[in-house]
Short mmCIF file of C-alpha atoms in Angstrom, two decimals:
data_model
loop_
_atom_site.label_atom_id
_atom_site.label_comp_id
_atom_site.label_asym_id
_atom_site.label_seq_id
_atom_site.Cartn_x
_atom_site.Cartn_y
_atom_site.Cartn_z
CA UNK G 137 -13.38 -120.10 -88.29
CA UNK G 138 -16.83 -119.75 -86.60
CA UNK G 139 -15.23 -119.20 -82.73
CA UNK G 140 -14.48 -115.28 -84.73
CA UNK G 141 -17.74 -113.96 -85.73
CA UNK G 142 -19.94 -115.48 -82.86
CA UNK G 143 -19.48 -112.32 -80.90
CA UNK G 144 -20.14 -110.11 -83.37
CA UNK G 145 -24.41 -111.05 -82.14
CA UNK G 146 -23.62 -110.64 -78.70
CA UNK G 147 -26.26 -108.30 -76.53
CA UNK G 148 -24.21 -105.40 -75.53
CA UNK G 149 -23.92 -104.50 -71.61
CA UNK G 150 -26.58 -102.21 -70.31
CA UNK G 151 -25.55 -98.27 -68.62
CA UNK G 152 -26.66 -98.77 -65.18
CA UNK G 153 -28.52 -95.43 -64.12
CA UNK G 154 -26.81 -92.97 -61.75
CA UNK G 155 -25.37 -90.16 -62.96
CA UNK G 156 -25.27 -88.66 -66.00
CA UNK G 157 -22.87 -90.11 -68.60
CA UNK G 158 -20.62 -88.17 -70.54
CA UNK G 159 -21.26 -86.51 -74.49
CA UNK G 160 -19.34 -88.70 -76.61
CA UNK G 161 -15.96 -85.92 -77.68
CA UNK G 162 -17.67 -85.57 -81.69
CA UNK G 163 -14.43 -86.40 -83.49
CA UNK G 164 -11.85 -89.58 -82.13
CA UNK G 165 -8.96 -87.83 -84.25
CA UNK G 166 -7.40 -85.97 -81.24
CA UNK G 167 -4.43 -88.07 -79.64
CA UNK G 168 -4.43 -85.13 -76.56
CA UNK G 169 -7.93 -85.42 -75.88
CA UNK G 170 -8.03 -86.19 -72.29
CA UNK G 171 -11.61 -87.89 -71.13
CA UNK G 172 -12.54 -87.17 -68.13
CA UNK G 173 -14.38 -90.38 -66.99
CA UNK G 174 -10.48 -91.69 -66.28
CA UNK G 175 -9.49 -89.51 -64.25
CA UNK G 176 -12.31 -90.89 -62.15
CA UNK G 177 -11.76 -94.37 -62.63
CA UNK G 178 -8.23 -93.38 -61.52
CA UNK G 179 -10.41 -92.36 -57.75
CA UNK G 180 -10.11 -93.46 -54.26
CA UNK G 181 -14.36 -93.44 -54.92
CA UNK G 182 -16.38 -96.25 -55.41
CA UNK G 183 -19.28 -94.51 -57.56
CA UNK G 184 -16.60 -92.41 -59.16
CA UNK G 185 -14.79 -95.60 -59.97
CA UNK G 186 -18.52 -97.52 -61.36
CA UNK G 187 -19.20 -94.11 -62.48
CA UNK G 188 -16.33 -93.82 -64.99
CA UNK G 189 -16.33 -98.12 -65.95
CA UNK G 190 -20.50 -97.69 -66.39
CA UNK G 191 -19.10 -94.12 -69.01
CA UNK G 192 -16.44 -96.54 -70.67
CA UNK G 193 -19.27 -99.43 -71.47
CA UNK G 194 -21.09 -96.77 -73.54
CA UNK G 195 -18.45 -95.25 -74.70
CA UNK G 196 -16.94 -98.76 -76.00
CA UNK G 197 -20.05 -98.98 -78.24
CA UNK G 198 -19.50 -95.87 -80.94
CA UNK G 199 -16.74 -98.27 -82.58
CA UNK G 200 -15.37 -95.09 -83.90
CA UNK G 201 -14.08 -93.91 -80.49
CA UNK G 202 -11.64 -97.00 -79.43
CA UNK G 203 -8.19 -95.66 -81.19
CA UNK G 204 -9.24 -92.81 -78.60
CA UNK G 205 -9.40 -95.30 -75.48
CA UNK G 206 -6.69 -97.56 -76.72
CA UNK G 207 -4.51 -94.23 -76.47
CA UNK G 208 -5.48 -93.26 -73.73
CA UNK G 209 -5.17 -96.71 -71.94
CA UNK G 210 -8.46 -97.72 -71.16
CA UNK G 211 -8.02 -101.42 -71.22
CA UNK G 212 -4.93 -100.99 -68.59
CA UNK G 213 -6.48 -98.80 -66.35
CA UNK G 214 -9.75 -100.92 -66.39
CA UNK G 215 -8.14 -103.99 -65.51
CA UNK G 216 -6.51 -102.82 -62.48
CA UNK G 217 -9.76 -101.61 -61.44
CA UNK G 218 -10.96 -105.04 -62.00
CA UNK G 219 -9.74 -106.41 -58.55
CA UNK G 220 -11.51 -103.64 -56.71
CA UNK G 221 -12.82 -105.26 -53.49
CA UNK G 222 -16.36 -103.26 -53.83
CA UNK G 223 -18.88 -105.46 -56.23
CA UNK G 224 -20.33 -103.01 -57.92
CA UNK G 225 -17.55 -101.21 -59.18
CA UNK G 226 -15.65 -104.84 -60.27
CA UNK G 227 -19.43 -105.20 -62.01
CA UNK G 228 -19.27 -101.61 -63.90
CA UNK G 229 -16.13 -102.33 -64.94
CA UNK G 230 -15.62 -106.42 -65.84
CA UNK G 231 -19.44 -105.21 -67.46
CA UNK G 232 -16.97 -102.07 -70.01
CA UNK G 233 -14.80 -105.14 -70.54
CA UNK G 234 -16.86 -106.75 -72.42
CA UNK G 235 -18.12 -104.45 -74.01
CA UNK G 236 -15.00 -102.74 -75.41
CA UNK G 237 -14.03 -106.91 -76.45
CA UNK G 238 -17.83 -106.81 -77.91
CA UNK G 239 -17.27 -103.79 -79.91
CA UNK G 240 -13.67 -103.96 -80.66
CA UNK G 241 -13.22 -107.42 -81.17
CA UNK G 242 -9.36 -109.43 -81.51
CA UNK G 243 -7.53 -106.18 -80.72
CA UNK G 244 -9.26 -105.27 -77.75
CA UNK G 245 -8.79 -108.98 -76.29
CA UNK G 246 -5.28 -109.11 -77.17
CA UNK G 247 -4.40 -105.97 -75.31
CA UNK G 248 -6.84 -108.06 -72.28
CA UNK G 249 -4.20 -111.18 -73.06
CA UNK G 250 -1.07 -109.47 -72.65
CA UNK G 251 -1.84 -107.16 -70.05
CA UNK G 252 -1.71 -110.17 -68.00
CA UNK G 253 -5.83 -109.88 -67.82
CA UNK G 254 -6.53 -112.91 -67.87
CA UNK G 255 -4.87 -113.79 -64.44
CA UNK G 256 -6.85 -111.28 -63.00
CA UNK G 257 -10.26 -112.66 -64.23
CA UNK G 258 -9.26 -115.84 -63.30
CA UNK G 259 -8.62 -114.22 -59.78
CA UNK G 260 -11.96 -113.55 -59.40
CA UNK G 261 -13.38 -116.96 -60.06
CA UNK G 262 -13.08 -119.07 -56.25
CA UNK G 263 -14.07 -115.79 -54.75
CA UNK G 264 -17.08 -116.02 -56.82
CA UNK G 265 -17.94 -119.70 -56.78
CA UNK G 266 -17.20 -119.34 -52.99
CA UNK G 267 -19.68 -116.45 -52.37
CA UNK G 268 -22.06 -117.82 -54.75
CA UNK G 269 -21.36 -121.23 -52.22
CA UNK G 270 -22.36 -119.63 -49.68
CA UNK G 271 -25.81 -117.48 -51.23
CA UNK G 272 -26.95 -120.83 -52.18
CA UNK G 273 -26.59 -122.36 -48.96
CA UNK G 274 -27.98 -119.48 -47.30
CA UNK G 275 -31.39 -119.57 -49.37
CA UNK G 276 -31.82 -123.77 -48.81
CA UNK G 277 -32.15 -123.04 -45.42
CA UNK G 278 -34.28 -120.75 -45.71
CA UNK G 279 -36.78 -123.00 -47.92
CA UNK G 280 -36.23 -126.00 -46.06
CA UNK G 281 -37.76 -124.14 -43.23
CA UNK G 282 -40.95 -125.21 -43.81
CA UNK G 283 -42.03 -127.08 -40.54
CA UNK G 284 -43.03 -124.42 -37.44
CA UNK G 285 -42.07 -126.95 -34.86
CA UNK G 286 -38.57 -127.31 -36.46
CA UNK G 287 -38.23 -123.21 -37.10
CA UNK G 288 -35.73 -121.40 -34.93
CA UNK G 289 -36.73 -117.84 -33.85
CA UNK G 290 -36.62 -115.39 -36.97
CA UNK G 291 -34.04 -113.57 -35.56
CA UNK G 292 -31.79 -117.05 -35.84
CA UNK G 293 -32.23 -116.91 -39.41
CA UNK G 294 -30.05 -115.57 -41.69
CA UNK G 295 -31.34 -114.55 -45.22
CA UNK G 296 -29.53 -113.78 -48.17
CA UNK G 297 -28.93 -110.41 -49.13
CA UNK G 298 -31.08 -109.09 -52.41
CA UNK G 299 -28.49 -106.67 -53.11
CA UNK G 300 -25.13 -108.67 -53.18
CA UNK G 301 -26.85 -112.11 -54.51
CA UNK G 302 -27.83 -109.88 -57.15
CA UNK G 303 -24.46 -108.30 -57.60
CA UNK G 304 -22.39 -111.23 -57.83
CA UNK G 305 -24.48 -113.21 -59.63
CA UNK G 306 -24.48 -109.81 -62.45
CA UNK G 307 -20.97 -110.34 -61.46
CA UNK G 308 -20.18 -113.96 -62.08
CA UNK G 309 -22.47 -113.08 -65.78
CA UNK G 310 -19.72 -110.93 -67.16
CA UNK G 311 -16.54 -112.62 -66.25
CA UNK G 312 -17.92 -115.43 -67.22
CA UNK G 313 -18.58 -113.85 -70.79
CA UNK G 314 -15.37 -112.30 -70.31
CA UNK G 315 -13.55 -115.89 -70.37
CA UNK G 316 -16.28 -116.21 -73.23
CA UNK G 317 -15.17 -113.53 -75.60
CA UNK G 318 -11.56 -113.96 -74.69
CA UNK G 319 -11.79 -117.71 -75.82
CA UNK G 320 -12.71 -116.79 -78.88
CA UNK G 321 -10.09 -115.22 -79.77
CA UNK G 322 -6.93 -117.60 -78.33
CA UNK G 323 -4.40 -119.60 -78.94
CA UNK G 324 -4.51 -123.44 -77.95
CA UNK G 325 -2.34 -122.50 -74.93
CA UNK G 326 -4.43 -119.42 -73.97
CA UNK G 327 -7.23 -122.13 -74.39
CA UNK G 328 -5.87 -124.49 -71.79
CA UNK G 329 -5.22 -121.98 -69.55
CA UNK G 330 -8.42 -121.13 -69.37
CA UNK G 331 -9.89 -124.51 -69.41
CA UNK G 332 -7.36 -125.38 -66.34
CA UNK G 333 -8.53 -122.72 -64.74
CA UNK G 334 -12.09 -121.96 -65.40
CA UNK G 335 -13.54 -125.73 -66.20
CA UNK G 336 -14.79 -127.20 -62.65
CA UNK G 337 -15.98 -123.67 -62.34
CA UNK G 338 -18.00 -123.77 -65.19
CA UNK G 339 -19.45 -126.87 -64.53
CA UNK G 340 -20.78 -126.53 -61.27
CA UNK G 341 -22.41 -123.05 -63.01
CA UNK G 342 -24.73 -125.29 -64.50
CA UNK G 343 -25.23 -128.32 -62.25
CA UNK G 344 -29.13 -129.18 -62.11
CA UNK G 345 -28.60 -129.52 -58.30
CA UNK G 346 -29.11 -125.92 -57.37
CA UNK G 347 -30.97 -122.51 -58.58
CA UNK G 348 -27.96 -120.30 -60.04
CA UNK G 349 -30.11 -118.02 -62.38
CA UNK G 350 -30.89 -119.13 -66.04
CA UNK G 351 -28.58 -116.36 -67.34
CA UNK G 352 -25.81 -117.82 -66.06
CA UNK G 353 -26.58 -121.32 -66.86
CA UNK G 354 -26.60 -120.18 -70.43
CA UNK G 355 -23.59 -118.16 -70.83
CA UNK G 356 -21.70 -120.19 -68.57
CA UNK G 357 -22.92 -123.74 -71.12
CA UNK G 358 -21.82 -121.00 -74.60
CA UNK G 359 -18.28 -120.31 -72.62
CA UNK G 360 -17.99 -124.61 -72.71
CA UNK G 361 -19.12 -124.87 -75.55
CA UNK G 362 -15.96 -122.03 -77.34
CA UNK G 363 -13.76 -124.20 -74.95
CA UNK G 364 -14.39 -127.37 -76.35
CA UNK G 365 -14.30 -126.67 -80.23
CA UNK G 366 -11.25 -127.26 -81.30
CA UNK G 367 -9.66 -127.83 -78.02
CA UNK G 368 -7.85 -130.73 -78.19
CA UNK G 369 -7.10 -130.23 -74.28
CA UNK G 370 -10.15 -130.31 -72.93
CA UNK G 371 -11.35 -134.09 -72.88
CA UNK G 372 -8.73 -134.56 -71.33
CA UNK G 373 -9.70 -132.37 -68.51
#
């Protein structure tokens, strides 16, 4: 019973800076109303896709607009775009899905599950895990070069790209948050599937032996707590 209520207290994803977000329509009653960001979401331009997803993320916070967004198959369009190789696009799409799930609750989450959303989310786990591992190794190499006599030439030192690092960590937080939200409304079979696919990744994220941002550690712990609650499969993993 506690699972179904916790998600309502979660902070909504803030809309990133960028092009102006369109003003939400005055009424959500018109089933034929076209939302301009849906056209941009299916664009081939990563900039358009990121802008569209950030706009949807803002619209999702108005619960009166959720029926309209569902009629326009926004969840389906977002899930299709979540596979984008562009990290900024994937980040904004994951944030939009997170806001839709936060404010739409079980209806939106059921739609995400029914439209193969779990598989699409799971596909990000090995990639993010590999990239974070690479970034942590780079950071560790840079930080351990403290003896001037042992340091290679500056041109040989590969430092982590700060922009990419920030994007990867932000996307990781959104993906884990999505898993957490979905877990709160999942059946036992779905919980088993989520646990099987994500447990090693979540346990790695909370390891004290590396320097992962605290917000990722916190959301990983919260997701693990949710997976463990009333989940007969968890202890056997």
